Coordinates of C-alpha atoms in Angstrom, one line a residue:
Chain A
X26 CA -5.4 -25.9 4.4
X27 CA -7.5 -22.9 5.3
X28 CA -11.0 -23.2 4.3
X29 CA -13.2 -19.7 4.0
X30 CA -17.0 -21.3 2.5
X31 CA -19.3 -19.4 1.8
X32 CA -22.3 -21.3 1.6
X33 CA -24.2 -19.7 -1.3
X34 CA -22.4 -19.4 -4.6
X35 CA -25.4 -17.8 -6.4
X36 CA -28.3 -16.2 -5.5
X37 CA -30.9 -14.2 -7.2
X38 CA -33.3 -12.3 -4.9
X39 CA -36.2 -9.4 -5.7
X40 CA -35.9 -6.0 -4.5
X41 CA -37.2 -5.7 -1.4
X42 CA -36.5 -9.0 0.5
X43 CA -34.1 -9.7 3.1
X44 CA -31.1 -11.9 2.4
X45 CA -28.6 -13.9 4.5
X46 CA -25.1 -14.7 3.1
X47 CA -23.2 -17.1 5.3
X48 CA -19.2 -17.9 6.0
X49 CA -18.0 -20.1 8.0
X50 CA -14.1 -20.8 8.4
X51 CA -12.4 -23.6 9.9
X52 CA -8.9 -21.9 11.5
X53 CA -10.0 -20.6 14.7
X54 CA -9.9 -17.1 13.1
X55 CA -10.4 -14.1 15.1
X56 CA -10.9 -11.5 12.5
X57 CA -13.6 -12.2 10.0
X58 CA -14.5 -9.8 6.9
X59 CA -16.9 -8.7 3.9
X60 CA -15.8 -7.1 0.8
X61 CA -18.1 -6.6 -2.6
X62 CA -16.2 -6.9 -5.6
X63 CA -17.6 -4.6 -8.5
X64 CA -16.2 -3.9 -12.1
X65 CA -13.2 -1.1 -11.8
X66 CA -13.9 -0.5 -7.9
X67 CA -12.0 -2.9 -6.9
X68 CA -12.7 -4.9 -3.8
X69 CA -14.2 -3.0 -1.4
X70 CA -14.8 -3.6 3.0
X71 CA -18.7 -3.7 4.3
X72 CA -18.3 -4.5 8.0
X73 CA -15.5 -6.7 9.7
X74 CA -15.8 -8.4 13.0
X75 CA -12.3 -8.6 15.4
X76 CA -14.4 -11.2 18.2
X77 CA -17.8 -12.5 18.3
X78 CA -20.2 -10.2 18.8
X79 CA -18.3 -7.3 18.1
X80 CA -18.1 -5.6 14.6
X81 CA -17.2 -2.3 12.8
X82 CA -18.4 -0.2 10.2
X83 CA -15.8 -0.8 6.6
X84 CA -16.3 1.8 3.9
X85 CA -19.3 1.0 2.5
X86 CA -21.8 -0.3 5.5
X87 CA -24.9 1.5 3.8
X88 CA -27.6 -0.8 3.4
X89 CA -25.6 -4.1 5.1
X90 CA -25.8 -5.4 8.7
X91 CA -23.6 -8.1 10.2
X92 CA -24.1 -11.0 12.9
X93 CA -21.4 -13.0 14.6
X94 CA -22.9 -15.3 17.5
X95 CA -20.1 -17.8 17.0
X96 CA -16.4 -17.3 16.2
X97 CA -16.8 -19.5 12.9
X98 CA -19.4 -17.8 11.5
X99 CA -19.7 -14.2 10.1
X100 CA -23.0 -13.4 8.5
X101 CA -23.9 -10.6 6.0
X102 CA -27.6 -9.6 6.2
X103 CA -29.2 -7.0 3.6
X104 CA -32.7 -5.8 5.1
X105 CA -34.4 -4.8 2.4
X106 CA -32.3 -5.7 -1.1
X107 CA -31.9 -3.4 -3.9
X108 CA -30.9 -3.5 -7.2
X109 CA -27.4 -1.2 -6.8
X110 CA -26.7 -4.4 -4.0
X111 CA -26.3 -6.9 -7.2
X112 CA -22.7 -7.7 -6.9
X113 CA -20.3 -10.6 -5.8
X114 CA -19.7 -10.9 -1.9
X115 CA -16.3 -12.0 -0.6
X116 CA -15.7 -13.0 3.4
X117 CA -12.9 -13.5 4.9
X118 CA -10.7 -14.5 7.8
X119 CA -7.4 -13.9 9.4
X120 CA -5.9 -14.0 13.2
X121 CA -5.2 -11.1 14.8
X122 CA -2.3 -8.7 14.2
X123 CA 0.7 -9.6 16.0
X124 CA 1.3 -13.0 14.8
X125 CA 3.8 -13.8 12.3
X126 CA 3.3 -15.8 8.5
X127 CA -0.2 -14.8 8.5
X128 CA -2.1 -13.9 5.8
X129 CA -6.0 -13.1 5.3
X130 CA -7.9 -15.9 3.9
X131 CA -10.7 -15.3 1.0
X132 CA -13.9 -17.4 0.5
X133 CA -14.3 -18.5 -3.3
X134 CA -17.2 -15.1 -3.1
X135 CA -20.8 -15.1 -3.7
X136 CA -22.7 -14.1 -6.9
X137 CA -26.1 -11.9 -5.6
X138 CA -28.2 -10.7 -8.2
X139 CA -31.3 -8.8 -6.9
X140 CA -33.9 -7.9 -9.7
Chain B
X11 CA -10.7 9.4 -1.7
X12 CA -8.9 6.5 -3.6
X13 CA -5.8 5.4 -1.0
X14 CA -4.6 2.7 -2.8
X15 CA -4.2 3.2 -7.0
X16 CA -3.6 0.6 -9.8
X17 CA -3.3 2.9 -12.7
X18 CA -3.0 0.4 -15.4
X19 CA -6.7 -1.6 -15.5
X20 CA -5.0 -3.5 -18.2
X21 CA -1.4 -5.1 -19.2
X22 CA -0.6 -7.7 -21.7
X23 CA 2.9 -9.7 -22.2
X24 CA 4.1 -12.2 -24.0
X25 CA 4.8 -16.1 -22.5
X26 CA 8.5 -15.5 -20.8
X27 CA 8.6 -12.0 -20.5
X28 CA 8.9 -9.9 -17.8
X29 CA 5.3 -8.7 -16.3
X30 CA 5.5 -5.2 -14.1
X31 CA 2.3 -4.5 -12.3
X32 CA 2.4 -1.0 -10.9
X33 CA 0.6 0.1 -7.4
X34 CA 0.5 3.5 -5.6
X35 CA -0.4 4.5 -2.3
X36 CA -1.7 7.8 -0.4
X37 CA -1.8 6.6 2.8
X38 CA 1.8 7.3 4.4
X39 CA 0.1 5.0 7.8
X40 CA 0.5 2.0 5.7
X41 CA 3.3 -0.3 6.6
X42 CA 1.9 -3.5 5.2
X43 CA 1.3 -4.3 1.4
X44 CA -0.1 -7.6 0.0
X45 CA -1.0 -9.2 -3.7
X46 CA -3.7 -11.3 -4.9
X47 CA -4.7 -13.0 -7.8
X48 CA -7.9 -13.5 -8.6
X49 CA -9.5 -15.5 -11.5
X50 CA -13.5 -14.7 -12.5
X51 CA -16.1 -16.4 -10.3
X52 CA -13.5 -17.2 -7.3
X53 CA -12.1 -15.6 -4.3
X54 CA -8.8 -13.4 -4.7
X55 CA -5.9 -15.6 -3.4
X56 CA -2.8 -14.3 -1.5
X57 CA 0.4 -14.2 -3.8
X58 CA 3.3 -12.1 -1.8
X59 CA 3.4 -9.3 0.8
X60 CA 5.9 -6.6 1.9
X61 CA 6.3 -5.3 5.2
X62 CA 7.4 -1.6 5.2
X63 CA 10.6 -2.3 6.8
X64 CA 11.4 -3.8 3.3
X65 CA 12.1 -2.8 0.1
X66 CA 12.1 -6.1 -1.8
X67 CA 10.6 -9.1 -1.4
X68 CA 10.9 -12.5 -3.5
X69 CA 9.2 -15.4 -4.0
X70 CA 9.8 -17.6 -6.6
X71 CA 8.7 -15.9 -9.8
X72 CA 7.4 -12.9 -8.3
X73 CA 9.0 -9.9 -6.6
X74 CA 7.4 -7.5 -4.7
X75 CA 9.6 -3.9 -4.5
X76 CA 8.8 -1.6 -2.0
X77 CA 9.6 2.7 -2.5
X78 CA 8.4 4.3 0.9
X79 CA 9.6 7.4 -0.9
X80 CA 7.5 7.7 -3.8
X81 CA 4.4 5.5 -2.2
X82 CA 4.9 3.2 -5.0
X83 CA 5.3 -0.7 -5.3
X84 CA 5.2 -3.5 -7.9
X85 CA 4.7 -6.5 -8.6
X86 CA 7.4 -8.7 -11.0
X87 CA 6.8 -11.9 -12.5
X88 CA 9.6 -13.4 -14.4
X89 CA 8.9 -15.1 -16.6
X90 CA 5.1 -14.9 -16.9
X91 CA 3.2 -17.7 -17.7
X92 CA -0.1 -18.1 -19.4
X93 CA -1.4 -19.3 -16.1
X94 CA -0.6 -16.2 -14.5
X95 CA -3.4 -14.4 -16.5
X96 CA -5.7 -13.1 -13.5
X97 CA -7.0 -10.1 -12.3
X98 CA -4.0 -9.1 -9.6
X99 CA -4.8 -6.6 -6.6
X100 CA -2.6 -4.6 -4.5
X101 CA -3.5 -4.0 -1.1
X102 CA -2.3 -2.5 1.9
X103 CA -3.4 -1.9 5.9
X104 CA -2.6 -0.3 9.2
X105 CA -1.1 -1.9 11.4
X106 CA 0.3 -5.4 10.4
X107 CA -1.2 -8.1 7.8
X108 CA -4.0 -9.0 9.8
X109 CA -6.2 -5.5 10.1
X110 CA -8.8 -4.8 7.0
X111 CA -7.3 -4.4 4.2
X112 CA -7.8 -1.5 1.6
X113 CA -7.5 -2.6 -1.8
X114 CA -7.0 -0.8 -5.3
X115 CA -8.7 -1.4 -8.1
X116 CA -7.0 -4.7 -9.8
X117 CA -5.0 -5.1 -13.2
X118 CA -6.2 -7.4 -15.8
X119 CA -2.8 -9.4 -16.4
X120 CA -2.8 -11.0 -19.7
X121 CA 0.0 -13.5 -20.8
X122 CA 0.2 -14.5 -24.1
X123 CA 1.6 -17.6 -25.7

């Protein structure tokens, strides 16, 4: 089975500090993602990364950075946390377009609240 | 600019009925469309998909149907179970299943015994 963890189920941080949420996968994935989840917004794409050490902007890259140094592992960094950041973080992983009976791969999400 | 729509934020059936989950689309560059089910505090889980080649897809209980026409697909599920209560988002992408995904909103499907 495919496994997307995400190593921090729930976090509360202050406004102001700089948090790290991990996710590592286990399939040799090329394509690695984060969404945030929010009440009636749906789920919605920060940054994705196609390779290590490359990444692009989603819809939403305000405030987030990203960091892939190995293919397994796709970090989401918020500098300086804020309250409007308090949401649930979901990565994700997939291979590459092209191949068939794939499918993208969700972590079971991370619960940041930042106070 | 919303590209992918689920109109309904709420449906509720009864245990072996029919449930129709409804999904519209802007984007005419999208030629792949996926489902997932999500329950609170996990990650959404992938249920069907539809290539835009298609206009019907089946899997068991649930059928995806595809109008290019009218940028419109659902999602059945015959019959619906109380298990399938979830939160169930549509999704679509450029360029095969495997590039970022753009997702609507989600319907809160609610079977009842």
């Amino acid at each position: 089975d495919v496994k997307v963890t995400q190593s921090s189920r729930y976090l509360v941080k202050r406004t102001g500090e700089k948090v790290f949420l991990e996710c590592v996968q286990d399939m040799d994935h090329e394509n690695m993602f984060w969404y945030r989840q929010d009440p009636g917004l749906g789920l919605r794409l920060i940054y994705f990364s196609y390779d290590v050490k490359m990444k692009e902007k989603g819809d939403i890259p305000e405030g987030y950075s990203v960091s892939r140094e190995k293919k397994e592992r796709f970090s989401l960094i918020l500098e300086s946390a804020s309250t409007n950041q308090t949401s649930m973080y979901l990565c994700a992983s997939t291979y590459p377009a092209g191949r068939t009976g794939n499918t993208i791969y969700f972590g079971e999400g991370s619960w940041l609240t930042v106070v | 600019d919303q590209q992918v729509k689920q109109n309904s934020p709420s449906l509720s059936v009864q245990e072996g009925r029919i449930s129709i989950l409804n999904c519209d689309y802007t984007n005419s560059m999208f030629d792949y469309f996926l489902w997932y089910k999500k329950y609170p505090a996990e990650g959404p889980t992938f249920l069907i998909s539809i290539s835009s080649i298609k206009d019907k897809n089946e899997d068991g209980r649930f059928t995806v149907f595809l109008n290019k026409s009218a940028k419109h697909l659902s999602l059945h599920i015959v019959p619906s179970q109380p298990g399938d209560s979830a939160v169930y988002f549509c999704a679509a992408s450029v360029g095969g299943s495997n590039y970022k995904l753009t997702f609507g909103k989600g319907t809160l499907l609610t079977v009842n015994p």
